[in-house]
Every structure is written in structure tokens, then in C-alpha cells.
mmCIF file with all atom_site columns, C-alpha atoms in Angstrom:
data_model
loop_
_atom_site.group_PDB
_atom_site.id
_atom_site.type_symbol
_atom_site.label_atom_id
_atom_site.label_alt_id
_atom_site.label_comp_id
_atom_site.label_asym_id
_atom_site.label_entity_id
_atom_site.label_seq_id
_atom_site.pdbx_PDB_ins_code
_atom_site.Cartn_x
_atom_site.Cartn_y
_atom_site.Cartn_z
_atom_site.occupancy
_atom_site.B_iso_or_equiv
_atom_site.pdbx_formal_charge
_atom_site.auth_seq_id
_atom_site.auth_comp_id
_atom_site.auth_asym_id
_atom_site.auth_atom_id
_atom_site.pdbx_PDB_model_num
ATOM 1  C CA . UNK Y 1 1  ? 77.231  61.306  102.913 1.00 50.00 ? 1  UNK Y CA 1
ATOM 2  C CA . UNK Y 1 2  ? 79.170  64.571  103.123 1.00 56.00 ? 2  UNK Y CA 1
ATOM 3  C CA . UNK Y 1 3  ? 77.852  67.647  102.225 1.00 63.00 ? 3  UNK Y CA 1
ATOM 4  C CA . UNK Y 1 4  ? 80.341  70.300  99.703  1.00 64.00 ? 4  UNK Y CA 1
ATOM 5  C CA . UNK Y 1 5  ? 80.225  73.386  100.913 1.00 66.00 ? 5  UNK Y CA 1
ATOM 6  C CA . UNK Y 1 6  ? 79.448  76.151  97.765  1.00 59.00 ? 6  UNK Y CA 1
ATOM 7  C CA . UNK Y 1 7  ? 82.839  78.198  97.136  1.00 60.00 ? 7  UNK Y CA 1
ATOM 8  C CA . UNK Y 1 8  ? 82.534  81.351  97.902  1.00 61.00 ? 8  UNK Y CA 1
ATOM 9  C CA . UNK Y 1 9  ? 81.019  84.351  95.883  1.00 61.00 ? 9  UNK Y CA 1
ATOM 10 C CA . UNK Y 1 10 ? 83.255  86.722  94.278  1.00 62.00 ? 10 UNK Y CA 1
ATOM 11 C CA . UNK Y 1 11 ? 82.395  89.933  94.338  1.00 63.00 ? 11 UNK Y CA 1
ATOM 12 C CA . UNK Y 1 12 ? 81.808  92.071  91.231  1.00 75.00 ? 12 UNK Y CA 1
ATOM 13 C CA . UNK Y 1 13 ? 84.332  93.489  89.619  1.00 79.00 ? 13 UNK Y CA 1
ATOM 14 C CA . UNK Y 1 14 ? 83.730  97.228  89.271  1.00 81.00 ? 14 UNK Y CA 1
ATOM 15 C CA . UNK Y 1 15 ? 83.766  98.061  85.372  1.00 81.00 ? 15 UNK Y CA 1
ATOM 16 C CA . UNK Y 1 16 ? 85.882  101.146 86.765  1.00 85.00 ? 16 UNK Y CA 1
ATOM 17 C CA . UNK Y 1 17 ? 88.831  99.140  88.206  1.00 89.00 ? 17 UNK Y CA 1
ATOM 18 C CA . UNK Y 1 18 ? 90.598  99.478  85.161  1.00 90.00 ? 18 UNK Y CA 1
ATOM 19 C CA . UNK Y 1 19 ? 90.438  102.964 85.098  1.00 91.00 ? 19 UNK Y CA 1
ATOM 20 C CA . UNK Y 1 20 ? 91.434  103.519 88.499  1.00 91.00 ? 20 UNK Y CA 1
ATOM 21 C CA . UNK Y 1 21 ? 94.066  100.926 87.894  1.00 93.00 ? 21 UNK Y CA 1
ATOM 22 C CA . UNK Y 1 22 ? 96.005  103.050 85.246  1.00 93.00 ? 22 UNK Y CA 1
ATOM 23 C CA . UNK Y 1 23 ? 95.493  106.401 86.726  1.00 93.00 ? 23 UNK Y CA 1
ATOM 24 C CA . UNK Y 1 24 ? 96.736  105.195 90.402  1.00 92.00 ? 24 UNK Y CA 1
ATOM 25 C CA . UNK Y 1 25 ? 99.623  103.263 89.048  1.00 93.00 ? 25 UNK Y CA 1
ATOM 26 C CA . UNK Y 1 26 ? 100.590 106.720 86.784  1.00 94.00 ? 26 UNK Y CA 1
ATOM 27 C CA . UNK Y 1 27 ? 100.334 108.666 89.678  1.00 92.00 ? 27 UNK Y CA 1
ATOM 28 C CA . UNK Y 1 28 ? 102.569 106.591 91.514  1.00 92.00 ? 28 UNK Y CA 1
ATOM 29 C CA . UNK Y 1 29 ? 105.545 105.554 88.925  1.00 93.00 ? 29 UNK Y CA 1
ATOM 30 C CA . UNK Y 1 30 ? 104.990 109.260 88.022  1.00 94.00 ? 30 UNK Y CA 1
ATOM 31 C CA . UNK Y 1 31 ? 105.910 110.366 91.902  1.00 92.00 ? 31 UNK Y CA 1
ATOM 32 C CA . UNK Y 1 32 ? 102.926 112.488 92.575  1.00 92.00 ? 32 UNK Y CA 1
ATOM 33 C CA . UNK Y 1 33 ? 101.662 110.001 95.559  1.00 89.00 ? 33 UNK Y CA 1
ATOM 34 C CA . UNK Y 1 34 ? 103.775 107.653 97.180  1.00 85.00 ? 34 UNK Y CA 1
ATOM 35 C CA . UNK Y 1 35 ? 102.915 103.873 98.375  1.00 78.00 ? 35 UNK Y CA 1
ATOM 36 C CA . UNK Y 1 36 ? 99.820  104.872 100.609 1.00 81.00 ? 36 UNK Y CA 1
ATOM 37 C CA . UNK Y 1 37 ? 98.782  108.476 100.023 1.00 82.00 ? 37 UNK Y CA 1
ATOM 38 C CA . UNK Y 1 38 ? 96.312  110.018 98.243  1.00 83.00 ? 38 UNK Y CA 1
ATOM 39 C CA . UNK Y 1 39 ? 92.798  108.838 97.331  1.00 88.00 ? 39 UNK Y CA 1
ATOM 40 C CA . UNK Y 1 40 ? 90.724  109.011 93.940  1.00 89.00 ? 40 UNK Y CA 1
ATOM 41 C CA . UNK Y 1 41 ? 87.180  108.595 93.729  1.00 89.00 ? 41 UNK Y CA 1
ATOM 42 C CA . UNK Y 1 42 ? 84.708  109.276 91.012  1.00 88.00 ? 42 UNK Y CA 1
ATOM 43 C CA . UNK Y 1 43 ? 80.884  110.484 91.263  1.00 87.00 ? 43 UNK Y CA 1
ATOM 44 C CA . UNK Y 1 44 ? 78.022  107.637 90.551  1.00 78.00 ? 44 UNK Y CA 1
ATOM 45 C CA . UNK Y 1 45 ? 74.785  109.383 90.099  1.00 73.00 ? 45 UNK Y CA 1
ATOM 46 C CA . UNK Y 1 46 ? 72.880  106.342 91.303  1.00 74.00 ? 46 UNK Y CA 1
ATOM 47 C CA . UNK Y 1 47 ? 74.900  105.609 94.221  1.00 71.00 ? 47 UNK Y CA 1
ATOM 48 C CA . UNK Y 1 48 ? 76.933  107.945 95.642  1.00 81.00 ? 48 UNK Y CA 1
ATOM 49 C CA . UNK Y 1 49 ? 80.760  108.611 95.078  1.00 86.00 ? 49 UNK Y CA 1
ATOM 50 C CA . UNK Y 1 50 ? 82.935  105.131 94.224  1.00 88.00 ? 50 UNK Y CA 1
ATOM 51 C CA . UNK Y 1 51 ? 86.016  105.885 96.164  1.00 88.00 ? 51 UNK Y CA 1
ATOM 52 C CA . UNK Y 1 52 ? 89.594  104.534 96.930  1.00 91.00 ? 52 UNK Y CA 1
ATOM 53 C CA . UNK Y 1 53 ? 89.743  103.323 100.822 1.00 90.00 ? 53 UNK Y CA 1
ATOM 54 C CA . UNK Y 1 54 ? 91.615  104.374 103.891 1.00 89.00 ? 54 UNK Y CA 1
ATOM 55 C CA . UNK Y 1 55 ? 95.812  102.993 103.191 1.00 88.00 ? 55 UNK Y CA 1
ATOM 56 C CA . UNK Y 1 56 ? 94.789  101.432 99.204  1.00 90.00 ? 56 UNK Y CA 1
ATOM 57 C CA . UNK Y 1 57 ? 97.933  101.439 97.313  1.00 92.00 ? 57 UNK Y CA 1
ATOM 58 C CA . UNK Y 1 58 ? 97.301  103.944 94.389  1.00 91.00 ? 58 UNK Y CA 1
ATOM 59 C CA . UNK Y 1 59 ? 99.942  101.586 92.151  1.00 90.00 ? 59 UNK Y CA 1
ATOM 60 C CA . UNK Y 1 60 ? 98.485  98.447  92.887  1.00 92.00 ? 60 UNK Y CA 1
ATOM 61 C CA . UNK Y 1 61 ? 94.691  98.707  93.279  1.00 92.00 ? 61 UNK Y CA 1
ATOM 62 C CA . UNK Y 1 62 ? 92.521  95.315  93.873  1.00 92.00 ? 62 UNK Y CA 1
ATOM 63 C CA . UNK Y 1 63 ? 88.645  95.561  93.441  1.00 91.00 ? 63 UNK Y CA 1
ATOM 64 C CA . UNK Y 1 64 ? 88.248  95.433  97.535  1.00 91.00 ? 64 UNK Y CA 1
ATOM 65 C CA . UNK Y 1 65 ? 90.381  98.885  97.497  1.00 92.00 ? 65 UNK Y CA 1
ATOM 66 C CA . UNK Y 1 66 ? 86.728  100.365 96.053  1.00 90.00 ? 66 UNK Y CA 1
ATOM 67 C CA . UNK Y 1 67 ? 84.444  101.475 98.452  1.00 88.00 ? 67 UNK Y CA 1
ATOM 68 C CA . UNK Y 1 68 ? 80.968  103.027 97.769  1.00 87.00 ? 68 UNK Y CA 1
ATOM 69 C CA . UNK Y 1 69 ? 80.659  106.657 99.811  1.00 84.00 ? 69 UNK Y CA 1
ATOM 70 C CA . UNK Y 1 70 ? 77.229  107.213 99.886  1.00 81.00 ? 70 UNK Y CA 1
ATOM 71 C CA . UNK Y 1 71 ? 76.361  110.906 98.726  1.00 75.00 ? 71 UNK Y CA 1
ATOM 72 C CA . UNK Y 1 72 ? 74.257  111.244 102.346 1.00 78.00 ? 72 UNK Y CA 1
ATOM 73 C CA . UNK Y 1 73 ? 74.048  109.050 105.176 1.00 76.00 ? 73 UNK Y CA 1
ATOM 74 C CA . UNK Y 1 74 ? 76.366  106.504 107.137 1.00 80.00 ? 74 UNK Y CA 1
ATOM 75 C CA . UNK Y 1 75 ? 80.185  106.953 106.317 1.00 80.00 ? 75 UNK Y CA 1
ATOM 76 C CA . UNK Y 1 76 ? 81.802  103.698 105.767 1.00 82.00 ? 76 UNK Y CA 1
ATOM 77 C CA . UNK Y 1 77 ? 84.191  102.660 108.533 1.00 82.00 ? 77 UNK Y CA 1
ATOM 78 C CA . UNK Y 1 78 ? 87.086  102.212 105.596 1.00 85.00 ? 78 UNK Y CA 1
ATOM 79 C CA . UNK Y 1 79 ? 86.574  105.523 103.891 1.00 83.00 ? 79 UNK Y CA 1
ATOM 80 C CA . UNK Y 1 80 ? 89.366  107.640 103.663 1.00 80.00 ? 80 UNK Y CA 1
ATOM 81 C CA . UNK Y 1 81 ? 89.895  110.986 105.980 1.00 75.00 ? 81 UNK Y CA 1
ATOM 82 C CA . UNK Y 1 82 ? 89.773  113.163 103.110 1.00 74.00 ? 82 UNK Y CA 1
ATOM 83 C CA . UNK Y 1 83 ? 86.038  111.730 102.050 1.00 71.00 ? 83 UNK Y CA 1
ATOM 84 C CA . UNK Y 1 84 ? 83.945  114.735 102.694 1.00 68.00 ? 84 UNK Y CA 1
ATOM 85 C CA . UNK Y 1 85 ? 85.836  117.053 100.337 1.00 68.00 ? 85 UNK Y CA 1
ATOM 86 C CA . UNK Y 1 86 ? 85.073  114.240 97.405  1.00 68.00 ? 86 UNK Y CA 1
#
């Protein structure tokens, strides 16, 4: 008897995605950032700052382009450069 292995969880989608979705993709088609500059982040008062990561393409963010920056503490080895002044 074999044994099926579980497929795998996906993650959550962040209820923000969209939002970051338009505004990155604007940005972009609007030529304010090109393909792999600039990040965007917003403040979570629960946990931290929700933040684009280190070489996400503003025009075509994914849900794994979302890191959480924690507001003190360990800096995620994705986070972008420019964290600290978010």
C-alpha cells in the first residue's frame, strides 16, 4: 500500500497584494521605478512593517515578493537595503 503524500500548503495570500499590485505596476508603466528598483512597504500595527523584498519586480508582484520587517528585532535576510528608513 502506498502512502500520498499531502500537497503542499499555500501560503496566505496577503489581503494587501492587491493593493501593492496596482500601485507597483503604476509606478512602473508610469516610469518612476524601473524592472527592479524601488521598494514599498506599508506599516502593520500588530506586526511590524509588510514590505516589498530585496530585487521584487514593482510591475509584477507575487505574494512571496511580501516580506514581514519586524518593527524591532532580527532583519530578514530578503529585506531590502533601504529597510531601516521604512
Amino acid at each position: 500500500m502506498s502512502r500520498q503524500k499531502a500537497p503542499p500548503k499555500t501560503p496566505a495570500v496577503d489581503p494587501r497584494l492587491e493593493l501593492f499590485q496596482a500601485v507597483g505596476r503604476d509606478l512602473y508603466l508610469t516610469g518612476l521605478v524601473s524592472s527592479h528598483t524601488g521598494t514599498m512597504s506599508v506599516r502593520d500595527s500588530e506586526t511590524g512593517i509588510k514590505i516589498t523584498k530585496q530585487n521584487a519586480m514593482l510591475g509584477r508582484l507575487t505574494n512571496d515578493d511580501l516580506i514581514e520587517l519586524p518593527a524591532q528585532g532580527e532583519v530578514p535576510e530578503l529585506a531590502p537595503l533601504d529597510g531601516n528608513i521604512h
